[in-house]
PDB file of C-alpha atoms in Angstrom:
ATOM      1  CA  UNK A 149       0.000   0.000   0.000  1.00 45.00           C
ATOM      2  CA  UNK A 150       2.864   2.284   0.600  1.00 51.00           C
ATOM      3  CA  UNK A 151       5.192   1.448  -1.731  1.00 53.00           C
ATOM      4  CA  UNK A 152       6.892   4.254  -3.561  1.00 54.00           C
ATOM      5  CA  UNK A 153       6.261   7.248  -0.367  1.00 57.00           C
ATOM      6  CA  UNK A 154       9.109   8.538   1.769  1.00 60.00           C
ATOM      7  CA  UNK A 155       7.991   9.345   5.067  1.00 63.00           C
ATOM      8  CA  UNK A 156       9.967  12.417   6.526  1.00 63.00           C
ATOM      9  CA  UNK A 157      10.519  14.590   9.555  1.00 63.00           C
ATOM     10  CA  UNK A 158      13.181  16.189  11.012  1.00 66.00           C
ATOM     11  CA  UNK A 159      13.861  18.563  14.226  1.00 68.00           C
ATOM     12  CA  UNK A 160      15.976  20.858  14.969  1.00 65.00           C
ATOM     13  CA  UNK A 161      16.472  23.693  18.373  1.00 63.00           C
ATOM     14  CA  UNK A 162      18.104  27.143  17.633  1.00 58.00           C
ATOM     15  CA  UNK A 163      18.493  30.424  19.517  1.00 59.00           C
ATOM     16  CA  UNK A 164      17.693  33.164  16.846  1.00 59.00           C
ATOM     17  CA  UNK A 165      18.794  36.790  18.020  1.00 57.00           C
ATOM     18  CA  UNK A 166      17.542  40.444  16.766  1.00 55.00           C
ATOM     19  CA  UNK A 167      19.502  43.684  17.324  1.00 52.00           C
ATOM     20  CA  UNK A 168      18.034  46.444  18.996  1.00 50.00           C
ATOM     21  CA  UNK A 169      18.295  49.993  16.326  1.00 51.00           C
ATOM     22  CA  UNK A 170      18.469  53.349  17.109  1.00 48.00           C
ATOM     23  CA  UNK A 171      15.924  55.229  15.857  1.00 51.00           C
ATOM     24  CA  UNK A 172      16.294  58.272  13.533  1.00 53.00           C
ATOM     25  CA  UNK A 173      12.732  59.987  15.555  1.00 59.00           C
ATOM     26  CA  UNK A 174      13.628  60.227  18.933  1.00 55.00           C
ATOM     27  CA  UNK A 175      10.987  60.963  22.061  1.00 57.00           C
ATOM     28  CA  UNK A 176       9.814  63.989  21.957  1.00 62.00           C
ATOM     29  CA  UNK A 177      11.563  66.732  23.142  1.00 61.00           C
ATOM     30  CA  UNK A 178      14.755  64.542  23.450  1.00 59.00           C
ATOM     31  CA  UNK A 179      17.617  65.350  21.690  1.00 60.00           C
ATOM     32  CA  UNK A 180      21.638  63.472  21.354  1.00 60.00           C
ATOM     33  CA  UNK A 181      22.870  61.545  24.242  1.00 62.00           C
ATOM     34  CA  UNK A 182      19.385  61.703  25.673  1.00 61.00           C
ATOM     35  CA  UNK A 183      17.923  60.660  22.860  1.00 58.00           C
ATOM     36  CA  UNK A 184      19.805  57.467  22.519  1.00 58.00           C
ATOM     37  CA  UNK A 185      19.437  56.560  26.348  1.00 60.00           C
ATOM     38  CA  UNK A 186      15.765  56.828  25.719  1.00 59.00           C
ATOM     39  CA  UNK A 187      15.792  55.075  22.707  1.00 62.00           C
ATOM     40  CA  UNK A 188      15.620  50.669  23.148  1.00 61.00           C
ATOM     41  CA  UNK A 189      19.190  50.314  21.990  1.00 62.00           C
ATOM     42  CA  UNK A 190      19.882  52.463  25.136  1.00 64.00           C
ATOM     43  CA  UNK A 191      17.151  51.462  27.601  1.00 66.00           C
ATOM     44  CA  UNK A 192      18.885  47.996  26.905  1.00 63.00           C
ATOM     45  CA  UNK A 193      22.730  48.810  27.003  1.00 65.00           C
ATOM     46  CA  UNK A 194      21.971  50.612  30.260  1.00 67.00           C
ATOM     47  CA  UNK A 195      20.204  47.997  31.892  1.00 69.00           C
ATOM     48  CA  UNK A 196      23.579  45.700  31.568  1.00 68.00           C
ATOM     49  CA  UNK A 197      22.182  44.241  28.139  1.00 65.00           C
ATOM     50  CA  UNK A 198      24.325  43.859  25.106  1.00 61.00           C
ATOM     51  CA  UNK A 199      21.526  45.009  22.610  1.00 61.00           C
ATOM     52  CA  UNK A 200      20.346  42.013  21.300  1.00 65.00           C
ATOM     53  CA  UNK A 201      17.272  40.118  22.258  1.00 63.00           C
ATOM     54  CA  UNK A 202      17.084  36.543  21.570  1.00 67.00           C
ATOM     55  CA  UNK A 203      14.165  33.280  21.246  1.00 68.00           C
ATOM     56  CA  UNK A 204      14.832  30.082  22.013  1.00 74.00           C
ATOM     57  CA  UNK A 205      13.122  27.769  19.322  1.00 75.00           C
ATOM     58  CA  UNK A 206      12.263  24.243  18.379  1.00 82.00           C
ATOM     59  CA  UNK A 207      11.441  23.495  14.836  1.00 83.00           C
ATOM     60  CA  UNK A 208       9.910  20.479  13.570  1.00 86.00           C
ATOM     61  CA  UNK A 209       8.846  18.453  10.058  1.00 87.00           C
ATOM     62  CA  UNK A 210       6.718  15.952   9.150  1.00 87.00           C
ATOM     63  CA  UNK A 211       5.758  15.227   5.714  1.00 87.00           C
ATOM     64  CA  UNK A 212       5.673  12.670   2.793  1.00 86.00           C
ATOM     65  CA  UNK A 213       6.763  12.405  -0.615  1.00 86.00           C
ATOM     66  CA  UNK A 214       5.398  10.298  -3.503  1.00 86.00           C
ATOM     67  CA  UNK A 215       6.855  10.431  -7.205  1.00 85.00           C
ATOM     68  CA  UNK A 216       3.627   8.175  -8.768  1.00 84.00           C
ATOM     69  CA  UNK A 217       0.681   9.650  -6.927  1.00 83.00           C
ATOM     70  CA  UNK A 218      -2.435   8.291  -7.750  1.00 85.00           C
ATOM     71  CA  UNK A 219      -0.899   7.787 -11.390  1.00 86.00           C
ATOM     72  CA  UNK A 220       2.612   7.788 -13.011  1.00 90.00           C
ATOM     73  CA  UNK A 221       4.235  10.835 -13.623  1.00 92.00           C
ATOM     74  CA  UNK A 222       2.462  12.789 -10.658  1.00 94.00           C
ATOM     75  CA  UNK A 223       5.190  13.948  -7.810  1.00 94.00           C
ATOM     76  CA  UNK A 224       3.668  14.991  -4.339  1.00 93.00           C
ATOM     77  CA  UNK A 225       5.352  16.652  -1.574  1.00 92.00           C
ATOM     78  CA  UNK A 226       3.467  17.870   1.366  1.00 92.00           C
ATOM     79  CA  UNK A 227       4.846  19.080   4.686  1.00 92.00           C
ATOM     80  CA  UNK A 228       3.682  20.573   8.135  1.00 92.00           C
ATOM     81  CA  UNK A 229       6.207  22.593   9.491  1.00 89.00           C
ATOM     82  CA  UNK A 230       6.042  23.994  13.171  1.00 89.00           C
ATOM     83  CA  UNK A 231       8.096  26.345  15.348  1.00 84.00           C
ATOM     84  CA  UNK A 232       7.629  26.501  18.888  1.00 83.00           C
ATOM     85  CA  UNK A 233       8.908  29.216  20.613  1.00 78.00           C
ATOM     86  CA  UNK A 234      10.393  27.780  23.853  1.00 77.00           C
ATOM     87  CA  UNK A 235      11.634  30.799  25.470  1.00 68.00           C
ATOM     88  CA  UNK A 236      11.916  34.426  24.746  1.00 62.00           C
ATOM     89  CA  UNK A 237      12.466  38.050  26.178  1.00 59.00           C
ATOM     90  CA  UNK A 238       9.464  39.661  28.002  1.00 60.00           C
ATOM     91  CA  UNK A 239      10.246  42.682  25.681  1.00 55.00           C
ATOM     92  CA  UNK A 240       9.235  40.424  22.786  1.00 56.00           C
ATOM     93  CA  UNK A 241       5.559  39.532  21.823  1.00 56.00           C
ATOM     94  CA  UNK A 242       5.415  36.584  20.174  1.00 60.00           C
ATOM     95  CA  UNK A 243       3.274  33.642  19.382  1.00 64.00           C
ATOM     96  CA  UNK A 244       4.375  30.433  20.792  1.00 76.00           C
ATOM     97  CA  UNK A 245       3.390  28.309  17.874  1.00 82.00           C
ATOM     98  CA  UNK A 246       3.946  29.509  13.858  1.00 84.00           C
ATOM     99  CA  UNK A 247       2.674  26.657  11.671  1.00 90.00           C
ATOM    100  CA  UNK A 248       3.283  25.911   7.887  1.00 91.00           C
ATOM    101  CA  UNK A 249       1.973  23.780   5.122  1.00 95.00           C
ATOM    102  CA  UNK A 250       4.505  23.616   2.263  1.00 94.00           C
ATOM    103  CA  UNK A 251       3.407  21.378  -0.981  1.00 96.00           C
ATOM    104  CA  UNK A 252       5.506  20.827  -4.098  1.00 96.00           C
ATOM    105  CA  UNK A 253       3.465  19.325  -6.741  1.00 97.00           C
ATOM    106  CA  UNK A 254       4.698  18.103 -10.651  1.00 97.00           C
ATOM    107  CA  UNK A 255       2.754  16.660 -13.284  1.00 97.00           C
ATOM    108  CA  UNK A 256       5.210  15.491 -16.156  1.00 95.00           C
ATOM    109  CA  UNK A 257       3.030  14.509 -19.272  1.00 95.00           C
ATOM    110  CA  UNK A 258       4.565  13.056 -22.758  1.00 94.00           C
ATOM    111  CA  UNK A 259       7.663  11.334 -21.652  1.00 91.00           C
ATOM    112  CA  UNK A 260       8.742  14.478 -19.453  1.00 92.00           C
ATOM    113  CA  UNK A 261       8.710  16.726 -21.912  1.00 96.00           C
ATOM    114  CA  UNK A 262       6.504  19.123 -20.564  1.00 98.00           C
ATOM    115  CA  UNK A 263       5.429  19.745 -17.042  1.00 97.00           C
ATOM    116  CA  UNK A 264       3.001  21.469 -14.870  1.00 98.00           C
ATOM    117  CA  UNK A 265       3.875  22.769 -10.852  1.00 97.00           C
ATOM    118  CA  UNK A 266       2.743  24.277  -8.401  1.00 97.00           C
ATOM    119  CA  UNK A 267       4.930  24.752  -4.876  1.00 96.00           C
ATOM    120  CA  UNK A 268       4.542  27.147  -2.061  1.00 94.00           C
ATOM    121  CA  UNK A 269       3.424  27.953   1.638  1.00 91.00           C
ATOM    122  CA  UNK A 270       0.789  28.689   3.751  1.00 91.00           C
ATOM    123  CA  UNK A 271       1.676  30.614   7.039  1.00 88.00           C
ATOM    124  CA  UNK A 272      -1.769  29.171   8.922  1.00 87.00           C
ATOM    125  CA  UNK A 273      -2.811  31.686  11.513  1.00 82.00           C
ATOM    126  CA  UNK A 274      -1.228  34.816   9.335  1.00 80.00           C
ATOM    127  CA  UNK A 275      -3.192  33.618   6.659  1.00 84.00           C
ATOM    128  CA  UNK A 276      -0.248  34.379   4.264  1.00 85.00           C
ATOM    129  CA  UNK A 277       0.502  32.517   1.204  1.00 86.00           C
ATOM    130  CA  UNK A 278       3.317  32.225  -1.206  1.00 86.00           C
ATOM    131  CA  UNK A 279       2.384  30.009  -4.547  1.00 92.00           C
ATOM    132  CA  UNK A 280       3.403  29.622  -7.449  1.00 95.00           C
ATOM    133  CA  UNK A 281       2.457  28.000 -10.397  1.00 97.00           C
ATOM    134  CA  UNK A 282       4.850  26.878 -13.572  1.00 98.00           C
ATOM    135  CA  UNK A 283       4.570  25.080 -17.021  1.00 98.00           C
ATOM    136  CA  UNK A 284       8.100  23.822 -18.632  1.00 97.00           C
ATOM    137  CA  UNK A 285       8.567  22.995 -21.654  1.00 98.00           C
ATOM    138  CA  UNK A 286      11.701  20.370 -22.640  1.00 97.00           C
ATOM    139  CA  UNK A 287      12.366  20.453 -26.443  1.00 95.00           C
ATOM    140  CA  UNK A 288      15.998  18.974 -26.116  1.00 94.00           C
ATOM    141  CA  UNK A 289      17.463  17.112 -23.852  1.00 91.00           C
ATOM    142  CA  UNK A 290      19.780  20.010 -22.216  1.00 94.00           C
ATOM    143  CA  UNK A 291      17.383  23.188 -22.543  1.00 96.00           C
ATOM    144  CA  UNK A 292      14.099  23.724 -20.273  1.00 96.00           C
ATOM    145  CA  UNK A 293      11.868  26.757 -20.984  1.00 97.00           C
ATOM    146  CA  UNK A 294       9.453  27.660 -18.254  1.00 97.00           C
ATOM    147  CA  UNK A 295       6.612  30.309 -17.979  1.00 98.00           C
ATOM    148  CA  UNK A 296       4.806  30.900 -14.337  1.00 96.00           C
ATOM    149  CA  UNK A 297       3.914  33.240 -11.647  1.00 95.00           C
ATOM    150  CA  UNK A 298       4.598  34.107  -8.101  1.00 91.00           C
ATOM    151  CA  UNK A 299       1.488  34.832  -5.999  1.00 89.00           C
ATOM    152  CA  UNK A 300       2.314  36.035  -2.457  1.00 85.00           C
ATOM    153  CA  UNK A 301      -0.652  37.433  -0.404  1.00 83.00           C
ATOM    154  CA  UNK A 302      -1.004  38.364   3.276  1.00 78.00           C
ATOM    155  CA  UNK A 303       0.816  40.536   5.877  1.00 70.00           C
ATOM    156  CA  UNK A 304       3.329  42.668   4.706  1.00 63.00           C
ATOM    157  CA  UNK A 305       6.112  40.715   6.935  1.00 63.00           C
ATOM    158  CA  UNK A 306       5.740  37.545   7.986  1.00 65.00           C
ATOM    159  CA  UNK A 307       7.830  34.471   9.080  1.00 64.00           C
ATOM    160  CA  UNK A 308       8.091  33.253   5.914  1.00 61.00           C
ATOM    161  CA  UNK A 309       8.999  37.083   4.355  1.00 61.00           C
ATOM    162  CA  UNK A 310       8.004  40.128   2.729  1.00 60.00           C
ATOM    163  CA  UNK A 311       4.254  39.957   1.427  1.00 59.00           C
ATOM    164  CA  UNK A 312       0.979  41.772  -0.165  1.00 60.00           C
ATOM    165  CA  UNK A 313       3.048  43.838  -2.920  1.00 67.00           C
ATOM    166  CA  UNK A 314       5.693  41.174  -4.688  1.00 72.00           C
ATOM    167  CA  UNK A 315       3.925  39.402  -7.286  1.00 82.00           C
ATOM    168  CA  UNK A 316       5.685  38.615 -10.433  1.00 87.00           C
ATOM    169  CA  UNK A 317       4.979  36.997 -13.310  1.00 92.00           C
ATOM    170  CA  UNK A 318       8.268  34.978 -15.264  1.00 94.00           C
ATOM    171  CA  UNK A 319       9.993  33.335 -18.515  1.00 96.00           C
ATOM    172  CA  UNK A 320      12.898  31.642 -17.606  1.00 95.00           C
ATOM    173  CA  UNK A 321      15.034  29.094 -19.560  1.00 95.00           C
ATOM    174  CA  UNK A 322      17.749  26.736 -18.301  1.00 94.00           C
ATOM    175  CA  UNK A 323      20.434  25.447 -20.946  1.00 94.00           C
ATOM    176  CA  UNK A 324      22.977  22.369 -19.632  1.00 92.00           C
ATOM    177  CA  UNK A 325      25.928  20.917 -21.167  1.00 87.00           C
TER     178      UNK A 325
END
């Protein structure tokens, strides 16, 4: 019954830091040294920090991968990816769980020589999505033309990136030898 699908998953822990800035706008009525000892960079230096804030995460993967779904020639890929923030700075809102779905999908049709994709993400509680969709073209053995789009709707910045205004639509070609 399962012949032919990889079962995957994978975990990994991490501290990931961010650097406090200085900000060009300071408090009103605050000016130079004041300014900067008002500012976070200087709220945290003063308080004994070093300027950085840091989360502790785990990260994990479960997924599956089939190159004859349902029929030959039909590759599936799908994933849940989780992050679970573990610890973190009080100064740092956060939610403890970001969850992903990730698919890769491939239909190759007359002996591979054309194909049609679709791969992406879906950041679940942002309700942010990166897709895209692609049709190749193989007329040689060493030269792949492909025509698709990039779809990426949501918040502006999310965990996955920068959203809501990067769409793109693209020819591409690949030549080997």
């Amino acid at each position: 019954m399962f012949w032919g699908i990889t079962l995957r998953g994978e975990g990994a822990y991490y501290t990931k830091g961010k650097y406090f800035y200085y900000s060009e706008e300071p408090p009103a009525g605050a000016t130079g040294l004041t300014a900067l000892l008002l500012s976070p960079l200087g709220k945290d230096l003063v308080a004994g920090g070093t300027g950085a804030v840091e989360k502790n995460y785990g990260e994990w993967t479960a997924g599956f991968d089939d190159h004859d779904f349902v029929f030959d020639d039909l590759y599936l890929n799908l994933q849940f990816n989780q992050k679970v923030i573990i610890k973190h700075e009080e100064t740092l809102s956060q939610d403890k769980y970001i969850n992903h779905v990730l698919w890769n999908v491939k239909y190759f049709m007359v002996n591979k020589k054309y194909c049609i994709s679709t791969k992406g993400a879906y950041n679940i509680k942002d309700k942010s999505l990166y897709g895209n969709g692609e049709f190749l073209v193989k007329p040689a053995d060493n030269l792949e033309l492909m025509v698709g789009a990039w779809i990426m709707e949501g918040k502006e910045d999310t965990d996955i990136g920068q959203f809501d205004h990067n769409d793109m639509v693209y020819i591409a070609g690949k030549l080997t030898f």
